[in-house]
CSV table of C-alpha atoms in Angstrom, one decimal:
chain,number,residue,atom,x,y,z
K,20,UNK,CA,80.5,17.7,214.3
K,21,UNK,CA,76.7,17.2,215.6
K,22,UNK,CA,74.5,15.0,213.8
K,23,UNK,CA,72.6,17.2,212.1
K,24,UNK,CA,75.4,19.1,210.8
K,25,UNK,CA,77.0,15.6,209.8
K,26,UNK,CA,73.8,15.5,208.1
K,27,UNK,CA,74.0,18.8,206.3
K,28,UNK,CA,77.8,17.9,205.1
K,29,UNK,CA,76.5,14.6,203.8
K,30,UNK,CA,73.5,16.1,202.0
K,31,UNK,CA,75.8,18.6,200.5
K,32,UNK,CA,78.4,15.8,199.3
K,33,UNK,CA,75.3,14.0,197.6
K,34,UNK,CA,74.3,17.0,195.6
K,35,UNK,CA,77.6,18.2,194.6
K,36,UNK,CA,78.0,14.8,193.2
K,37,UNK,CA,75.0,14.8,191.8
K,38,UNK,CA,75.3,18.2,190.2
K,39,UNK,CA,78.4,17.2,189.3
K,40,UNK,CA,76.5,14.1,187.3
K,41,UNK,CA,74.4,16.6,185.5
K,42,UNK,CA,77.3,18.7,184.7
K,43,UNK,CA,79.4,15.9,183.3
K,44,UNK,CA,76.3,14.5,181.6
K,45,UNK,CA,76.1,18.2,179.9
K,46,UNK,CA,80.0,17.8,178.7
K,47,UNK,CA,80.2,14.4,177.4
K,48,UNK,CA,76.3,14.1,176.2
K,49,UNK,CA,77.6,10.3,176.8
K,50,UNK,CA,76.0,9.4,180.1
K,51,UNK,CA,79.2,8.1,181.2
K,52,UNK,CA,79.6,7.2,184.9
K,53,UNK,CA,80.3,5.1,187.7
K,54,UNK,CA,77.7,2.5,189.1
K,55,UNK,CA,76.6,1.5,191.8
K,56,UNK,CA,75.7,-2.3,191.4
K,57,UNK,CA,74.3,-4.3,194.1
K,58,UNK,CA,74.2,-8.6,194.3
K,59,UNK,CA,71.9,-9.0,196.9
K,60,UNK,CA,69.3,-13.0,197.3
K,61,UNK,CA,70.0,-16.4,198.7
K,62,UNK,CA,71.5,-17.7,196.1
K,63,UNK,CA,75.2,-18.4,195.0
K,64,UNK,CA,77.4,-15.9,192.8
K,65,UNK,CA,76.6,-12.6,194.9
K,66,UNK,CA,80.8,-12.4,195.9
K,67,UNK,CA,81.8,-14.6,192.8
K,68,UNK,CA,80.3,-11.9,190.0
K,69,UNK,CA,81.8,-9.2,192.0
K,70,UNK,CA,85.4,-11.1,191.8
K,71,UNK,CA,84.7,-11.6,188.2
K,72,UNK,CA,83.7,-7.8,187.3
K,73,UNK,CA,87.5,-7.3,189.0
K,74,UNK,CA,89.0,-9.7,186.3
K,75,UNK,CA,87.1,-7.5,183.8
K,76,UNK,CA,88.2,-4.4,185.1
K,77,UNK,CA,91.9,-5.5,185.3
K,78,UNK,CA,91.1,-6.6,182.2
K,79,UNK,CA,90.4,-3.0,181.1
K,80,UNK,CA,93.8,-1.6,183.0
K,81,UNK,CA,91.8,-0.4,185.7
K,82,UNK,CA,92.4,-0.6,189.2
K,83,UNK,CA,90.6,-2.1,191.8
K,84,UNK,CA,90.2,-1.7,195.3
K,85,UNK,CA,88.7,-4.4,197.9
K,86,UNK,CA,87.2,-4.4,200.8
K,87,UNK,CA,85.5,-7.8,202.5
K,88,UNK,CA,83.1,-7.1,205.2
K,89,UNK,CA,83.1,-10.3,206.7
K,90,UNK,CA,86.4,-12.1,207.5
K,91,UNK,CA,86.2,-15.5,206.0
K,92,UNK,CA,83.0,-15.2,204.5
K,93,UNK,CA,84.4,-14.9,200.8
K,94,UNK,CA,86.8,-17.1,199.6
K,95,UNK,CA,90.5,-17.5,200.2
K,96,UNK,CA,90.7,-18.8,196.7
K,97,UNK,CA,89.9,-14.7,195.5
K,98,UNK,CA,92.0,-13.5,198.0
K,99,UNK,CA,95.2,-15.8,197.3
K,100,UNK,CA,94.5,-14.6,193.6
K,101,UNK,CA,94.0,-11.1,193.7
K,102,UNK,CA,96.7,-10.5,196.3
K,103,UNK,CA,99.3,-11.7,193.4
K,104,UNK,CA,98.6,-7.8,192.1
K,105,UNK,CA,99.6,-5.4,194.6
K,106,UNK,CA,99.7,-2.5,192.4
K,107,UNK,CA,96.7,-3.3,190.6
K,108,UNK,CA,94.4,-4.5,193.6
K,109,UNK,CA,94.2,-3.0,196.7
K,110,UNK,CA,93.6,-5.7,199.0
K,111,UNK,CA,91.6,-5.5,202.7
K,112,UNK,CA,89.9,-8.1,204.6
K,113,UNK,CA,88.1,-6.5,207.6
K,114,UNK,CA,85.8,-8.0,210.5
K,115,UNK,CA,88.2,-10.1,212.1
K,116,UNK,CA,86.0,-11.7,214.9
K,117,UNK,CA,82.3,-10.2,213.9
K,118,UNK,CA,80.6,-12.9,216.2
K,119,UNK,CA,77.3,-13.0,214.0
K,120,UNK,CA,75.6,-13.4,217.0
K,121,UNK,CA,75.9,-9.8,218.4
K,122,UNK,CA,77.7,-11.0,221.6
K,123,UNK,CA,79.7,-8.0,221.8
K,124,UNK,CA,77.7,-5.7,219.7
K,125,UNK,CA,80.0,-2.6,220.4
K,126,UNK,CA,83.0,-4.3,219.0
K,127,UNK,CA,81.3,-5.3,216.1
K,128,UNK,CA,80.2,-2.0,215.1
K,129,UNK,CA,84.0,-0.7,216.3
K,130,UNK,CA,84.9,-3.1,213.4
K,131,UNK,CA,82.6,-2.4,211.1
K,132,UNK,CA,83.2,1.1,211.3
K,133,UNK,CA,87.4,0.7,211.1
K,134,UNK,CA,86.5,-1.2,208.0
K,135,UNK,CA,84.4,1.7,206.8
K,136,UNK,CA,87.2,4.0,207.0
K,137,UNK,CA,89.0,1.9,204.9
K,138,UNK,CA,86.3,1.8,202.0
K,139,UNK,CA,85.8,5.4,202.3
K,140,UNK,CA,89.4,6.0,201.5
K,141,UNK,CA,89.0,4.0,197.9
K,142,UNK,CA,85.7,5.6,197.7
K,143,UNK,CA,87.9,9.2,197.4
K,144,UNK,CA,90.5,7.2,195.1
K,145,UNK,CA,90.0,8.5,191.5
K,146,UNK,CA,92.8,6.0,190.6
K,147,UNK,CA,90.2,3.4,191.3
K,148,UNK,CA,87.9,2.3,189.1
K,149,UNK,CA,86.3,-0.4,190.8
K,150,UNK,CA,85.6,-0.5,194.4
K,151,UNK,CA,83.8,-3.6,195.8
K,152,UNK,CA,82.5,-4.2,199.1
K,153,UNK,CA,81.9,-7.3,199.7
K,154,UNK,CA,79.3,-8.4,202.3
K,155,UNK,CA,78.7,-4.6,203.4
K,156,UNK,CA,74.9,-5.6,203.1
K,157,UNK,CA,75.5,-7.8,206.6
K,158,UNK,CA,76.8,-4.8,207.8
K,159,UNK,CA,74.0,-2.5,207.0
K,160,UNK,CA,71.7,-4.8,208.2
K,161,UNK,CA,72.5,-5.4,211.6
K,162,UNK,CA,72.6,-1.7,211.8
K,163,UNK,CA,76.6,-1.8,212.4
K,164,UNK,CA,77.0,1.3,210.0
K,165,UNK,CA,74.4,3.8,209.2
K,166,UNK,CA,73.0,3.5,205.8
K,167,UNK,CA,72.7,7.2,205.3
K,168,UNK,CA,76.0,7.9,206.1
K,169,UNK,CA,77.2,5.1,203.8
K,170,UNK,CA,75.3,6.1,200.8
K,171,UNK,CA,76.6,9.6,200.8
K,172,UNK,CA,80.1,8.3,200.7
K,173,UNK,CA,79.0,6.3,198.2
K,174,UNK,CA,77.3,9.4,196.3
K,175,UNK,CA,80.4,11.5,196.7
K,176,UNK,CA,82.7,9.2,195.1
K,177,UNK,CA,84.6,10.4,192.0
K,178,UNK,CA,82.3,10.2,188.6
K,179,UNK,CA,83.8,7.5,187.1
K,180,UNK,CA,84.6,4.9,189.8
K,181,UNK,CA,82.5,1.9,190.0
K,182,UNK,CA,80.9,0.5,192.7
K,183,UNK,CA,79.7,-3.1,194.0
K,184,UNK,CA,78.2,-4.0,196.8
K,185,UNK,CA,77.3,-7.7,197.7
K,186,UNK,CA,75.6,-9.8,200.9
K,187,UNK,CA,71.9,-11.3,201.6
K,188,UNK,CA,69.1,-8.9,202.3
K,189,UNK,CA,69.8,-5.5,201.1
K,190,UNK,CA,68.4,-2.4,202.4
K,191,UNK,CA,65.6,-0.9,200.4
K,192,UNK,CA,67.5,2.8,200.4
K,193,UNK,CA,70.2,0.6,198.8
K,194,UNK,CA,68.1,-0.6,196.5
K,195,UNK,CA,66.9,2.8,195.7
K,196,UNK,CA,69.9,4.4,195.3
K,197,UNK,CA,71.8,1.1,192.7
K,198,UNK,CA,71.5,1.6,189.1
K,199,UNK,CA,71.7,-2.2,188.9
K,200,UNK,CA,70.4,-4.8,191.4
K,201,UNK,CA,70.4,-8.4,190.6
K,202,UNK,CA,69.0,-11.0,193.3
K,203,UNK,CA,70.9,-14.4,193.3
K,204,UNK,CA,68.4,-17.1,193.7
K,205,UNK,CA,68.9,-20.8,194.4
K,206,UNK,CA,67.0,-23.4,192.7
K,207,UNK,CA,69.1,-26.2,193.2
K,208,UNK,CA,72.7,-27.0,195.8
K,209,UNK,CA,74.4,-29.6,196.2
K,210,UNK,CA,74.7,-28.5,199.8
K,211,UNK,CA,71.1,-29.7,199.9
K,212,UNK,CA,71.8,-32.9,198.8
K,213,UNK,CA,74.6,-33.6,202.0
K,214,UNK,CA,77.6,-32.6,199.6
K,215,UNK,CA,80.4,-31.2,201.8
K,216,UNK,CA,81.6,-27.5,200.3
K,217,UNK,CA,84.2,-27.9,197.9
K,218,UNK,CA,87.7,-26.2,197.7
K,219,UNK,CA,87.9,-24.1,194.4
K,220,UNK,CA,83.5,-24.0,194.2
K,221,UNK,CA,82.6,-23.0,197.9
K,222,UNK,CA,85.2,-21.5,199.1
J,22,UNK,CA,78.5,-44.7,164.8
J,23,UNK,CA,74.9,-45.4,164.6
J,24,UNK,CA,72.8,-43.3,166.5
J,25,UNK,CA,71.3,-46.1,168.5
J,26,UNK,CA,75.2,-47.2,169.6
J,27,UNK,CA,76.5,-44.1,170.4
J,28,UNK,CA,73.7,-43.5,172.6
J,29,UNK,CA,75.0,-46.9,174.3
J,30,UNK,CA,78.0,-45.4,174.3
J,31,UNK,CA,77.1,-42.2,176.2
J,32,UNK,CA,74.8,-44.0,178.2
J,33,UNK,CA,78.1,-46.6,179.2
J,34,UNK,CA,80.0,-43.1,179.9
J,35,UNK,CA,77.7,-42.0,181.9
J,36,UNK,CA,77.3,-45.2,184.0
J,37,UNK,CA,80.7,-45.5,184.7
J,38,UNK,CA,80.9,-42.2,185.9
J,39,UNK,CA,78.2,-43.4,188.1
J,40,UNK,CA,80.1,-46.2,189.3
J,41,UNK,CA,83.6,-44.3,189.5
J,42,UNK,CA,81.8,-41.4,191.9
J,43,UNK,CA,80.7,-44.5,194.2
J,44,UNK,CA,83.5,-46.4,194.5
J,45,UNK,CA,85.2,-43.0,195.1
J,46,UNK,CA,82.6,-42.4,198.1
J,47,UNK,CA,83.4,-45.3,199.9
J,48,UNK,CA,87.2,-44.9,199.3
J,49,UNK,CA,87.3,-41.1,200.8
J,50,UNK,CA,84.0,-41.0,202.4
J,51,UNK,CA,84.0,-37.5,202.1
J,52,UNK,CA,82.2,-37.1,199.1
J,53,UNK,CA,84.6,-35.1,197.3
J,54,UNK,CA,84.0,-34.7,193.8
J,55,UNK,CA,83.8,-32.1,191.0
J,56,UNK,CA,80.6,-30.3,190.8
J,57,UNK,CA,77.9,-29.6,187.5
J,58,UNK,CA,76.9,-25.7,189.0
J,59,UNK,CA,74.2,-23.7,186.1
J,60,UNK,CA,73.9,-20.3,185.7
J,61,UNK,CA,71.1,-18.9,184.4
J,62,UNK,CA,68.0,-16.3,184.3
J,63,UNK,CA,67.6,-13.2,182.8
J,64,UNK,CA,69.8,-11.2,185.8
J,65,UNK,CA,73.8,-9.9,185.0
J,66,UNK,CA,76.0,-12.2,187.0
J,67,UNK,CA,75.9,-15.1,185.2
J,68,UNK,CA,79.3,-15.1,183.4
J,69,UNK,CA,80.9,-12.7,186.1
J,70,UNK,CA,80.3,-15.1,188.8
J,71,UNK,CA,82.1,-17.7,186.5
J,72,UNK,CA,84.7,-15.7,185.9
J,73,UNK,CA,84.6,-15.0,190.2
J,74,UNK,CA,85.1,-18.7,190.2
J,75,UNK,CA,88.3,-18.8,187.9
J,76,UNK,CA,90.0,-16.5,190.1
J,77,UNK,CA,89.0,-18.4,192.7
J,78,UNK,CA,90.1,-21.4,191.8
J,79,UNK,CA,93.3,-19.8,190.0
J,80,UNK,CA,94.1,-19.3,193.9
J,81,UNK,CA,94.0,-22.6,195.1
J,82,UNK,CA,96.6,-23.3,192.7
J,83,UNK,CA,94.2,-25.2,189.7
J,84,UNK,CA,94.2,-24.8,186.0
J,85,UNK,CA,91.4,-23.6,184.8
J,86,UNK,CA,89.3,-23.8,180.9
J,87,UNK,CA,87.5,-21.9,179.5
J,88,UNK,CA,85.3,-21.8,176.3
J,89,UNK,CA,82.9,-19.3,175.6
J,90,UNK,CA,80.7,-20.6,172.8
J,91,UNK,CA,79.2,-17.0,171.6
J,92,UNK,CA,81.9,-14.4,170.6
J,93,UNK,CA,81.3,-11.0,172.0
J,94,UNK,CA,78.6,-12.2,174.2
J,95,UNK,CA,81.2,-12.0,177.6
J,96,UNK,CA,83.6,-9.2,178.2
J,97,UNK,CA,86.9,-8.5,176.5
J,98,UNK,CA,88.0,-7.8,180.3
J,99,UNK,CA,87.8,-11.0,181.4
J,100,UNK,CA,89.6,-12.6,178.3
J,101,UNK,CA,92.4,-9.8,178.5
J,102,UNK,CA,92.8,-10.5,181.9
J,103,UNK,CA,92.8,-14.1,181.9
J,104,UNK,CA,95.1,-14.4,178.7
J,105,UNK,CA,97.6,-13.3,180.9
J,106,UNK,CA,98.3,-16.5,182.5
J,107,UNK,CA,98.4,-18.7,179.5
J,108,UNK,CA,100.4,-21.7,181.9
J,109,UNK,CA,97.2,-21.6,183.9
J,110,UNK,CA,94.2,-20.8,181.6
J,111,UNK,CA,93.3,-22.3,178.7
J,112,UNK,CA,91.3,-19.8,177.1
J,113,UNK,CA,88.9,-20.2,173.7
J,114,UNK,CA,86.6,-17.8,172.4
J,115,UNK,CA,84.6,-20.1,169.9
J,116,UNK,CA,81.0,-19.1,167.8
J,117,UNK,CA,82.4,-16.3,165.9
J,118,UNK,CA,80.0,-15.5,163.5
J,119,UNK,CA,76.9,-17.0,165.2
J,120,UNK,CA,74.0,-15.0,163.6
J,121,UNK,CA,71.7,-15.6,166.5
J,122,UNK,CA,68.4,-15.1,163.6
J,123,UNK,CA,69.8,-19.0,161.9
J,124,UNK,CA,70.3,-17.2,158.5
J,125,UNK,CA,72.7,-19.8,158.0
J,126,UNK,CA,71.7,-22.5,160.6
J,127,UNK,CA,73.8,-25.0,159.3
J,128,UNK,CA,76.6,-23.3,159.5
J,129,UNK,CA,75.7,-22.2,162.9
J,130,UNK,CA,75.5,-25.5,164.2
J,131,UNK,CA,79.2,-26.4,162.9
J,132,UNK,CA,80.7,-24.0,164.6
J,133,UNK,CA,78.7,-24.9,167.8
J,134,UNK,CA,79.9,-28.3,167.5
J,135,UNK,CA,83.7,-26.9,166.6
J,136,UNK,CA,83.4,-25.0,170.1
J,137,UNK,CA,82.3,-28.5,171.5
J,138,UNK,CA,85.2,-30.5,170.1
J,139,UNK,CA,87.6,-28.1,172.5
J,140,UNK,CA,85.0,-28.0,175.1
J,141,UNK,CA,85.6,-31.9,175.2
J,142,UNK,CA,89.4,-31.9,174.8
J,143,UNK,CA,89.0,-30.0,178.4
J,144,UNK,CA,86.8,-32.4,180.0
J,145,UNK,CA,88.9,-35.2,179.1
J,146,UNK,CA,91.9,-33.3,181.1
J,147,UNK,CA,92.4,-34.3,184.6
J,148,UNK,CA,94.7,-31.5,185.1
J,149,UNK,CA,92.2,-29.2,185.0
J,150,UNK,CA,90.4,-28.6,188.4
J,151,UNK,CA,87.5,-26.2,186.2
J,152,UNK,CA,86.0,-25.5,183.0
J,153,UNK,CA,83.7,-22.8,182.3
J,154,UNK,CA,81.1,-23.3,179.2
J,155,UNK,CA,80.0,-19.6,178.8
J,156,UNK,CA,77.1,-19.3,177.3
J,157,UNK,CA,77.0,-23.0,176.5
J,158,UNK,CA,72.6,-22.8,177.6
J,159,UNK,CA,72.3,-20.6,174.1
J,160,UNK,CA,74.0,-23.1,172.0
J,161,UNK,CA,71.6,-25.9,173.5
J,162,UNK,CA,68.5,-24.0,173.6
J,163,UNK,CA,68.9,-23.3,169.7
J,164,UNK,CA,69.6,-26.9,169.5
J,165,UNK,CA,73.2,-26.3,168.0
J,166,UNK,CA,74.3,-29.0,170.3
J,167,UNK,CA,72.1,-32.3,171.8
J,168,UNK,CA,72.1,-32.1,175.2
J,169,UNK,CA,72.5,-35.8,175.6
J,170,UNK,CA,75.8,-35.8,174.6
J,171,UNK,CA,76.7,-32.9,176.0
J,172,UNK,CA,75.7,-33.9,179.2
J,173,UNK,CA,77.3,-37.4,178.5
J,174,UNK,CA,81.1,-35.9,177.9
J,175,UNK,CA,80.2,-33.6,181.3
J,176,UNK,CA,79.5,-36.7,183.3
J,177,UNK,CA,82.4,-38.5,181.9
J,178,UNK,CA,84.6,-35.8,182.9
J,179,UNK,CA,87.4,-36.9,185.5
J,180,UNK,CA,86.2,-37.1,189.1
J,181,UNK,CA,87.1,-33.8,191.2
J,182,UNK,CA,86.8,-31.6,188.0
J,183,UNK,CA,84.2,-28.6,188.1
J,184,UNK,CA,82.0,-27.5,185.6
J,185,UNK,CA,80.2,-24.3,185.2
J,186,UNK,CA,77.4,-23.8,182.7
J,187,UNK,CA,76.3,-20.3,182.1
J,188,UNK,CA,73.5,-18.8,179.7
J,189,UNK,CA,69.9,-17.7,180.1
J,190,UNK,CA,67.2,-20.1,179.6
J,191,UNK,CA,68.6,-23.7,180.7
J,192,UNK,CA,67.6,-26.5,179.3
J,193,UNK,CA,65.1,-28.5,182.2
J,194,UNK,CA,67.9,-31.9,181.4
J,195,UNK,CA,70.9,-29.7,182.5
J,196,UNK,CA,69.4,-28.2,185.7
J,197,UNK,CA,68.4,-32.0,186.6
J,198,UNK,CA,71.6,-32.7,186.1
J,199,UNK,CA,73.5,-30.2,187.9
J,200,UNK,CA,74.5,-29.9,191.9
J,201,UNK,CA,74.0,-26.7,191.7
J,202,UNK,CA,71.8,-24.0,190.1
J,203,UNK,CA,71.3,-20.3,190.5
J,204,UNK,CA,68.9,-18.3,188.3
J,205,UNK,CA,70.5,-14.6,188.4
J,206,UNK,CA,67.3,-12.0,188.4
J,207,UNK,CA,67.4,-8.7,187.3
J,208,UNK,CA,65.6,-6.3,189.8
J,209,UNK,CA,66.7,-3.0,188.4
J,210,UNK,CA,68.7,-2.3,185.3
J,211,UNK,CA,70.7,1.4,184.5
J,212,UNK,CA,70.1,0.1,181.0
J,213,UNK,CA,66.0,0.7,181.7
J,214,UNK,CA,67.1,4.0,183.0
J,215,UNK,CA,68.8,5.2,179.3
J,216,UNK,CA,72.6,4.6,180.7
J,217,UNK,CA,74.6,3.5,178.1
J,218,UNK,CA,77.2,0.4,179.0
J,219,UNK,CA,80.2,1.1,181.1
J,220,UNK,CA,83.0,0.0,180.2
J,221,UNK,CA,84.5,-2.7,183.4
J,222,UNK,CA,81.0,-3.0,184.1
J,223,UNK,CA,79.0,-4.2,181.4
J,224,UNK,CA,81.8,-5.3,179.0
C-alpha cells in the first residue's frame, strides 16, 4: 500500500468504528463501550493500576491480553503472576534489547514494530476484553511507531474491548483520543531518600 | 489504658521500630525493609495500582492482606479475583454500612475500628510480605480512626513487610510518614463526558 492509501484505510477503520459507536449507542441507549484509558506522569502506579484493572477484569471472567513495551521495565512480580493463567491472560513481553539510548535506532523501531503486530492482533480479539499496553507511551515517543497508525488500530478495535495504555509523557493525540487519563505524580519516594528498590514494591 | 499510657505505649512501639530498622541496617547494610507507600488524589488508580501491587507481589511468592475499610467503594473484580487464592490472600471487605453523611456516626466509628482490629491482626503477621488498607485515608479523614495509633501499629509492623494506604485526601501525618507517595490526578474523565461505568473498568 502507499501512504496515503494506508491513510485512507485507517481513516476508514476509524469511522466504521465510530459509526459503529453511534449505531450501538442507538441499540442499547446504554452508552456501553470499550475505553481507552491512559496512565501517563512521573509518578509511581502508571503499570501497577493497569495490573490491577487485569485482576478486576479476571475478576469479571474476562480475558485479558498483554503486551509490555519495554522488556524489564514492568515487573517480573506481574509477569510471574499473570503467566499462572494461560487461558485467561495472554501473555507478551516485547523490546528485548531497546537500548534507550537510540544506538541502533532501526532495530529499535524493528522491535517496536514486531511488538505492534502483536498488540494489533489482541486489538482484533473480540474474546478480549482488556488489552493493555504497557509502556507503549515510550514507544510513541521516540517516534518508534507512528501515532496515527496506532490510534486507528486502536479505534478499530471491537466495541466492547478495553484498552490501557501506560508510560511517561504521552502524546497529546493520545490524550485526545482517551476517555480517561490520569497523570501519576510523585510527592514523596523513598528512592529519594537512598532506599534501594524493593522486591515485591519496585519491581 | 489511660490515654496518656497508651500513648507511651505507641510511642515505645514506635521507637523500637526505630531501633529494630537500625540495627537491621547495619546487620544487611542494604537497607532492606518494608515500605509505608500512600495513594491518593482525586485521579482513578489509586486502589488499582494496589491491587497491581498484590499481583505483584503474589509473584514473588508473598502472602498478601488485604482490608478494604469502605464496602462497595473498590471493585467486585478485584475481590472475585483475589478470593481465589484463599492460601495466599487474606481478604476482608470491612465498613459495611458506612453512611458516609455520619447519620449514625457512632456507629460508624465502630465499624471503622472493627476493620482496624483485622487490619492489626495483619500487621502483626510476619508472614505476610503486604497489606493493602484500601480506602483506609476516608476512615482517618472522618476521624473514624486516630491516626496516631494507626500509624503506631503501621510502624510496629514486622521489618520487611509493605504497606499500602490508599484513599483521597491523606491525612498531612501519614504522607510524613510514608517512603512513598503518589497523588493520582484526573486529567480527563468518560464520566465528564456522560459514559456510564464499564464494567472491568470502573468496577
Amino acid at each position: 500500500m502507499t501512504e496515503s492509501s494506508e491513510r485512507d484505510a485507517r481513516h476508514k477503520a476509524r469511522m466504521a468504528r465510530k459509526k459503529a459507536l453511534i449505531d450501538e449507542k442507538i441499540a442499547q441507549a446504554q452508552d456501553e463501550y470499550g475505553l481507552l484509558l491512559v496512565h501517563t506522569g512521573n509518578g509511581k502506579g502508571k503499570s501497577s493500576s493497569a495490573f490491577g484493572m487485569v485482576a478486576r477484569a479476571l475478576g469479571h471472567g474476562m480475558k485479558v491480553g498483554v503486551v509490555q513495551f519495554i522488556k524489564g521495565a514492568a515487573s517480573t512480580g506481574e509477569e510471574n503472576f499473570f503467566r499462572r493463567f494461560p487461558e485467561e491472560v495472554s501473555y507478551h513481553v516485547m523490546g528485548e534489547g531497546f537500548t534507550w539510548e537510540t544506538q541502533d535506532r532501526q532495530r529499535d523501531i524493528e522491535k517496536a514494530q514486531q511488538a505492534w503486530v502483536v498488540a494489533r492482533q489482541l486489538l482484533n480479539d473480540p474474546g478480549i476484553g482488556l488489552v493493555v499496553l504497557d509502556e507503549l507511551n515510550i514507544a510513541l515517543k521516540l517516534g518508534y511507531l507512528e501515532l496515527d497508525a496506532v490510534l486507528a488500530d486502536i479505534e478499530a478495535r471491537p466495541l466492547l474491548q478495553h484498552v490501557v495504555v501506560t508510560g511517561r509523557g504521552a502524546l497529546p493525540g493520545l490524550i485526545e483520543a482517551a476517555d480517561t487519563v490520569t497523570e501519576m505524580n510523585l510527592v514523596k519516594h523513598a528512592f529519594k531518600a537512598g532506599v534501594k528498590a524493593q522486591q515485591g514494591v519496585e519491581f
